[in-house]
């Protein structure tokens, strides 16, 4: 007998929900219900009920219009530092930014997703859809339109334009060129210089390239091209040093996670996303396999003054 299909968990990122609320309040405090209560504490909880976030957005739309919600979403990127936004803005290029946004929705098990497709070198098509076959609500689509618009501008897109589609679930962005801001690539200025990985010259050269953004879904061919090598030649060089492309990338992600656990107060879910893991469970498994400690135990040991490394 076949088992009934499981519905995906109806979760939303607590930190992104907090930013949404701050964006709505900055646009117009009347967009928030008077009995809202305290904002989600993203340091204590990774997820909130997505239904609650949806009801908040519908409340805001009922008291405003589409343009207001788009403006509120566009202003979210100005609400201060947030780990997920820092990961998005660290991408190497616009394609990487789009890829990281789609990974963010997968990581937090969003029931509604955004498919981003380049229709030209300076144009990006967005399409919203639901995993359960139910279309996302209009208020959420409008906020996402504005949020992605603000991200493209913050990333360095010049003269970014938003072109509405036949409905609120599809739209397109265009831009003239990209001028990256002179911000540092480091995800946190408080992180110390990471220790080198125990690999040879070929591994160090590759680590320097991948280490610019360990969260990106790097491919061997992509890295080999950047290092002016053939994929097979790079594989042979790494194998001669006792490592591999995937093993080195995993090591970089674990190293970044160790630094963030010891030097930042982000939630474990945010650290897992920032370091490129598929979801929090994947982060827990990979981290324990590499260190023989859970991320929480590693952080707690570091807080006692004992160096867990």
Short mmCIF file of C-alpha atoms in Angstrom, two decimals:
data_model
loop_
_atom_site.label_atom_id
_atom_site.label_comp_id
_atom_site.label_asym_id
_atom_site.label_seq_id
_atom_site.Cartn_x
_atom_site.Cartn_y
_atom_site.Cartn_z
CA UNK A 1 0.00 0.00 0.00
CA UNK A 2 1.43 3.38 -0.94
CA UNK A 3 2.05 5.88 1.83
CA UNK A 4 0.40 9.32 1.60
CA UNK A 5 2.77 12.08 0.53
CA UNK A 6 4.03 14.25 3.35
CA UNK A 7 3.32 17.94 3.25
CA UNK A 8 6.49 20.03 3.50
CA UNK A 9 6.95 21.77 6.86
CA UNK A 10 5.29 25.18 6.91
CA UNK A 11 8.24 27.16 8.24
CA UNK A 12 9.67 30.63 7.70
CA UNK A 13 13.04 31.98 8.80
CA UNK A 14 12.64 33.81 12.11
CA UNK A 15 15.30 36.32 11.17
CA UNK A 16 13.87 37.07 7.73
CA UNK A 17 10.41 37.39 9.29
CA UNK A 18 11.86 39.90 11.74
CA UNK A 19 13.30 41.88 8.82
CA UNK A 20 9.93 41.78 7.04
CA UNK A 21 8.26 43.25 10.12
CA UNK A 22 10.91 45.95 10.41
CA UNK A 23 10.49 46.76 6.71
CA UNK A 24 6.71 47.09 7.09
CA UNK A 25 7.11 49.26 10.19
CA UNK A 26 9.61 51.51 8.40
CA UNK A 27 7.17 51.97 5.50
CA UNK A 28 4.18 52.65 7.74
CA UNK A 29 3.67 51.47 11.37
CA UNK A 30 -0.06 51.17 10.68
CA UNK A 31 0.71 48.16 8.43
CA UNK A 32 1.33 46.04 11.55
CA UNK A 33 -1.55 44.80 13.72
CA UNK A 34 -1.74 46.50 17.13
CA UNK A 35 -1.69 43.15 18.97
CA UNK A 36 1.44 41.93 17.17
CA UNK A 37 3.51 41.28 20.31
CA UNK A 38 7.33 41.04 20.41
CA UNK A 39 9.31 40.48 17.23
CA UNK A 40 10.69 36.95 16.66
CA UNK A 41 13.97 36.36 18.51
CA UNK A 42 16.11 34.82 15.78
CA UNK A 43 18.85 33.97 18.29
CA UNK A 44 16.50 31.64 20.19
CA UNK A 45 14.47 30.17 17.32
CA UNK A 46 15.41 29.42 13.74
CA UNK A 47 11.86 29.14 12.39
CA UNK A 48 8.44 30.69 12.90
CA UNK A 49 5.05 29.61 11.61
CA UNK A 50 4.83 30.63 7.96
CA UNK A 51 1.07 30.95 8.31
CA UNK A 52 1.57 33.72 10.85
CA UNK A 53 3.87 35.59 8.46
CA UNK A 54 1.33 35.19 5.66
CA UNK A 55 -1.47 36.60 7.82
CA UNK A 56 0.70 39.61 8.70
CA UNK A 57 1.34 40.33 5.02
CA UNK A 58 -2.32 40.00 4.14
CA UNK A 59 -3.17 42.39 7.00
CA UNK A 60 -0.66 44.91 5.58
CA UNK A 61 -1.99 44.58 2.01
CA UNK A 62 -5.59 45.06 3.18
CA UNK A 63 -4.53 48.43 4.61
CA UNK A 64 -2.35 49.60 1.73
CA UNK A 65 -1.74 48.65 -1.89
CA UNK A 66 0.65 46.64 -4.07
CA UNK A 67 3.15 49.49 -4.45
CA UNK A 68 3.40 49.90 -0.67
CA UNK A 69 4.24 46.23 -0.11
CA UNK A 70 6.83 46.30 -2.90
CA UNK A 71 8.43 49.39 -1.33
CA UNK A 72 8.46 47.69 2.07
CA UNK A 73 10.20 44.65 0.58
CA UNK A 74 12.69 46.84 -1.25
CA UNK A 75 13.58 48.55 2.03
CA UNK A 76 14.30 45.31 3.91
CA UNK A 77 17.93 45.37 2.79
CA UNK A 78 18.34 48.69 4.62
CA UNK A 79 17.23 47.27 7.97
CA UNK A 80 20.76 46.44 9.14
CA UNK A 81 22.99 43.38 9.14
CA UNK A 82 21.44 39.93 8.87
CA UNK A 83 23.35 36.66 8.27
CA UNK A 84 21.20 35.45 5.32
CA UNK A 85 21.52 38.80 3.55
CA UNK A 86 25.28 38.80 4.14
CA UNK A 87 25.53 35.41 2.43
CA UNK A 88 23.48 36.62 -0.53
CA UNK A 89 25.56 39.76 -0.97
CA UNK A 90 28.82 37.81 -0.81
CA UNK A 91 28.02 35.97 -4.06
CA UNK A 92 30.59 36.26 -6.83
CA UNK A 93 28.13 37.55 -9.44
CA UNK A 94 24.45 37.98 -10.23
CA UNK A 95 24.12 34.29 -11.13
CA UNK A 96 25.54 33.37 -7.73
CA UNK A 97 23.13 35.77 -6.03
CA UNK A 98 20.16 34.13 -7.75
CA UNK A 99 21.46 30.68 -6.85
CA UNK A 100 21.90 31.62 -3.20
CA UNK A 101 18.37 33.03 -2.99
CA UNK A 102 16.89 29.76 -4.26
CA UNK A 103 19.09 27.82 -1.83
CA UNK A 104 17.87 30.04 1.02
CA UNK A 105 14.27 29.04 0.31
CA UNK A 106 15.23 25.35 0.15
CA UNK A 107 17.34 25.57 3.31
CA UNK A 108 14.50 26.94 5.43
CA UNK A 109 12.03 24.49 3.81
CA UNK A 110 9.87 27.29 2.43
CA UNK A 111 6.61 25.91 1.11
CA UNK A 112 6.56 28.63 -1.56
CA UNK A 113 9.59 29.00 -3.83
CA UNK A 114 10.98 31.44 -6.38
CA UNK A 115 12.41 30.19 -9.67
CA UNK A 116 14.97 32.68 -10.99
CA UNK A 117 16.00 32.37 -14.64
CA UNK A 118 18.33 34.64 -16.63
CA UNK A 119 16.68 35.75 -19.86
CA UNK A 120 19.73 37.77 -20.93
CA UNK A 121 23.00 39.04 -19.50
CA UNK A 122 21.16 41.91 -17.77
CA UNK A 123 17.71 40.50 -17.16
CA UNK A 124 16.28 38.03 -14.68
CA UNK A 125 12.84 36.41 -14.69
CA UNK A 126 11.17 35.45 -11.38
CA UNK A 127 8.34 32.96 -11.01
CA UNK A 128 6.68 32.06 -7.69
CA UNK A 129 5.16 28.63 -7.12
CA UNK A 130 4.01 26.40 -4.25
CA UNK A 131 5.32 22.93 -3.42
CA UNK A 132 1.82 21.67 -2.59
CA UNK A 133 0.31 22.98 -5.82
CA UNK A 134 -1.32 25.92 -4.04
CA UNK A 135 -0.32 29.31 -5.40
CA UNK A 136 1.48 31.69 -3.01
CA UNK A 137 -0.66 34.53 -1.69
CA UNK A 138 -0.49 37.87 -3.48
CA UNK A 139 0.87 39.79 -0.48
CA UNK A 140 3.89 37.47 -0.20
CA UNK A 141 4.63 37.70 -3.93
CA UNK A 142 4.59 41.50 -3.78
CA UNK A 143 6.95 41.61 -0.82
CA UNK A 144 9.35 39.19 -2.57
CA UNK A 145 9.25 41.38 -5.68
CA UNK A 146 10.48 44.31 -3.62
CA UNK A 147 12.98 42.32 -1.58
CA UNK A 148 14.72 40.90 -4.66
CA UNK A 149 14.67 44.36 -6.24
CA UNK A 150 16.44 45.77 -3.19
CA UNK A 151 18.94 42.90 -3.19
CA UNK A 152 19.86 43.48 -6.84
CA UNK A 153 20.42 47.17 -6.08
CA UNK A 154 22.42 46.45 -2.91
CA UNK A 155 24.52 43.96 -4.88
CA UNK A 156 25.55 46.72 -7.26
CA UNK A 157 22.98 46.60 -10.04
CA UNK A 158 22.67 49.99 -11.73
CA UNK A 159 19.28 51.35 -12.79
CA UNK A 160 17.47 48.17 -11.76
CA UNK A 161 13.95 48.07 -13.14
CA UNK A 162 10.97 45.89 -12.23
CA UNK A 163 8.67 44.76 -15.06
CA UNK A 164 5.34 43.31 -13.95
CA UNK A 165 4.20 40.05 -15.53
CA UNK A 166 0.70 38.82 -16.43
CA UNK A 167 0.06 38.20 -12.71
CA UNK A 168 1.68 38.85 -9.34
CA UNK A 169 3.47 35.48 -9.44
CA UNK A 170 5.75 36.33 -12.40
CA UNK A 171 7.87 39.38 -13.07
CA UNK A 172 11.24 40.44 -14.49
CA UNK A 173 14.19 42.61 -13.46
CA UNK A 174 16.54 44.47 -15.79
CA UNK A 175 19.71 46.47 -15.06
CA UNK A 176 22.25 48.43 -17.04
CA UNK A 177 25.43 47.10 -15.42
CA UNK A 178 26.80 45.83 -12.11
CA UNK A 179 29.22 47.87 -10.00
CA UNK A 180 30.01 45.93 -6.86
CA UNK A 181 30.28 48.10 -3.72
CA UNK A 182 33.69 48.30 -2.08
CA UNK A 183 32.50 46.30 0.96
CA UNK A 184 34.76 43.54 2.25
CA UNK A 185 33.93 40.02 1.08
CA UNK A 186 34.22 38.63 4.62
CA UNK A 187 30.87 37.59 6.04
CA UNK A 188 31.83 39.07 9.41
CA UNK A 189 34.49 41.64 10.26
CA UNK A 190 34.84 40.05 13.70
CA UNK A 191 36.13 36.72 12.43
CA UNK A 192 39.85 36.12 12.85
CA UNK A 193 42.04 35.03 9.96
CA UNK A 194 41.16 31.36 9.37
CA UNK A 195 43.92 28.77 9.85
CA UNK A 196 45.20 27.19 6.63
CA UNK A 197 43.89 23.76 5.70
CA UNK A 198 46.43 20.90 5.89
CA UNK A 199 46.84 20.54 2.12
CA UNK A 200 49.60 21.10 -0.40
CA UNK A 201 50.16 23.88 -2.91
CA UNK A 202 47.37 22.81 -5.29
CA UNK A 203 44.91 22.53 -2.41
CA UNK A 204 45.90 25.92 -0.98
CA UNK A 205 45.43 27.59 -4.36
CA UNK A 206 41.99 26.02 -4.73
CA UNK A 207 41.08 26.88 -1.11
CA UNK A 208 41.95 30.51 -1.73
CA UNK A 209 39.55 30.58 -4.67
CA UNK A 210 36.68 28.65 -3.02
CA UNK A 211 37.17 30.41 0.31
CA UNK A 212 35.84 33.67 -1.11
CA UNK A 213 32.36 32.18 -0.80
CA UNK A 214 32.25 28.63 0.66
CA UNK A 215 28.45 28.70 0.62
CA UNK A 216 28.27 28.78 -3.17
CA UNK A 217 27.47 25.56 -5.03
CA UNK A 218 30.89 25.34 -6.65
CA UNK A 219 31.57 22.84 -9.44
CA UNK A 220 34.91 21.26 -10.27
CA UNK A 221 34.79 22.55 -13.85
CA UNK A 222 34.09 26.09 -12.67
CA UNK A 223 37.03 26.10 -10.26
CA UNK A 224 39.39 24.47 -12.75
CA UNK A 225 38.57 27.09 -15.36
CA UNK A 226 39.21 29.91 -12.87
CA UNK A 227 42.58 28.35 -11.97
CA UNK A 228 43.45 27.82 -15.66
CA UNK A 229 43.59 24.05 -15.33
CA UNK A 230 41.68 21.15 -16.80
CA UNK A 231 39.23 19.44 -14.42
CA UNK A 232 41.15 16.17 -14.70
CA UNK A 233 44.47 17.91 -14.07
CA UNK A 234 43.10 19.60 -10.96
CA UNK A 235 41.70 16.30 -9.70
CA UNK A 236 45.08 14.61 -10.18
CA UNK A 237 46.92 17.41 -8.37
CA UNK A 238 44.54 17.23 -5.42
CA UNK A 239 44.69 13.44 -5.29
CA UNK A 240 48.49 13.62 -5.16
CA UNK A 241 48.11 15.72 -2.00
CA UNK A 242 45.66 13.27 -0.45
CA UNK A 243 42.51 15.34 -0.90
CA UNK A 244 39.69 15.95 -3.39
CA UNK A 245 37.58 18.82 -4.63
CA UNK A 246 34.53 17.91 -2.54
CA UNK A 247 36.64 17.06 0.49
CA UNK A 248 38.42 20.40 0.38
CA UNK A 249 35.15 22.32 -0.10
CA UNK A 250 33.65 20.46 2.86
CA UNK A 251 36.72 21.34 4.93
CA UNK A 252 36.34 25.03 4.08
CA UNK A 253 32.69 24.98 5.11
CA UNK A 254 33.48 23.24 8.41
CA UNK A 255 36.29 25.75 9.08
CA UNK A 256 33.94 28.67 8.44
CA UNK A 257 31.30 27.10 10.69
CA UNK A 258 33.84 26.69 13.50
CA UNK A 259 34.78 30.36 13.33
CA UNK A 260 31.17 31.52 13.28
CA UNK A 261 30.23 29.24 16.21
CA UNK A 262 33.04 30.67 18.33
CA UNK A 263 32.86 34.34 17.36
CA UNK A 264 29.21 35.07 16.45
CA UNK A 265 25.89 34.61 18.25
CA UNK A 266 23.96 33.55 15.14
CA UNK A 267 21.54 30.64 15.39
CA UNK A 268 22.77 27.22 14.28
CA UNK A 269 20.35 27.34 11.32
CA UNK A 270 21.82 30.63 10.10
CA UNK A 271 25.38 29.33 10.43
CA UNK A 272 24.51 26.19 8.46
CA UNK A 273 23.06 28.30 5.65
CA UNK A 274 25.98 30.74 5.70
CA UNK A 275 28.42 27.87 5.26
CA UNK A 276 26.67 26.20 2.33
CA UNK A 277 24.97 23.16 3.88
CA UNK A 278 21.72 21.83 2.41
CA UNK A 279 19.73 22.26 5.63
CA UNK A 280 20.29 22.24 9.38
CA UNK A 281 20.19 18.43 9.62
CA UNK A 282 22.88 18.18 6.93
CA UNK A 283 24.97 20.75 8.82
CA UNK A 284 24.67 18.75 12.05
CA UNK A 285 25.72 15.47 10.37
CA UNK A 286 28.67 16.90 8.46
CA UNK A 287 29.94 18.92 11.43
CA UNK A 288 29.80 15.95 13.80
CA UNK A 289 31.51 13.69 11.27
CA UNK A 290 34.37 16.20 10.99
CA UNK A 291 34.79 17.21 14.65
CA UNK A 292 33.11 14.43 16.68
CA UNK A 293 31.02 17.20 18.28
CA UNK A 294 27.64 18.68 17.47
CA UNK A 295 27.72 22.39 16.51
CA UNK A 296 26.00 23.21 19.82
CA UNK A 297 28.56 21.24 21.84
CA UNK A 298 31.39 22.86 19.92
CA UNK A 299 30.06 26.33 20.69
CA UNK A 300 29.47 25.49 24.36
CA UNK A 301 33.00 24.11 24.73
CA UNK A 302 34.43 27.26 23.19
CA UNK A 303 32.46 29.41 25.64
CA UNK A 304 34.12 27.64 28.58
CA UNK A 305 37.49 28.93 27.42
CA UNK A 306 38.63 25.55 26.09
CA UNK A 307 39.80 25.57 22.47
CA UNK A 308 37.74 22.77 20.88
CA UNK A 309 40.01 22.56 17.83
#
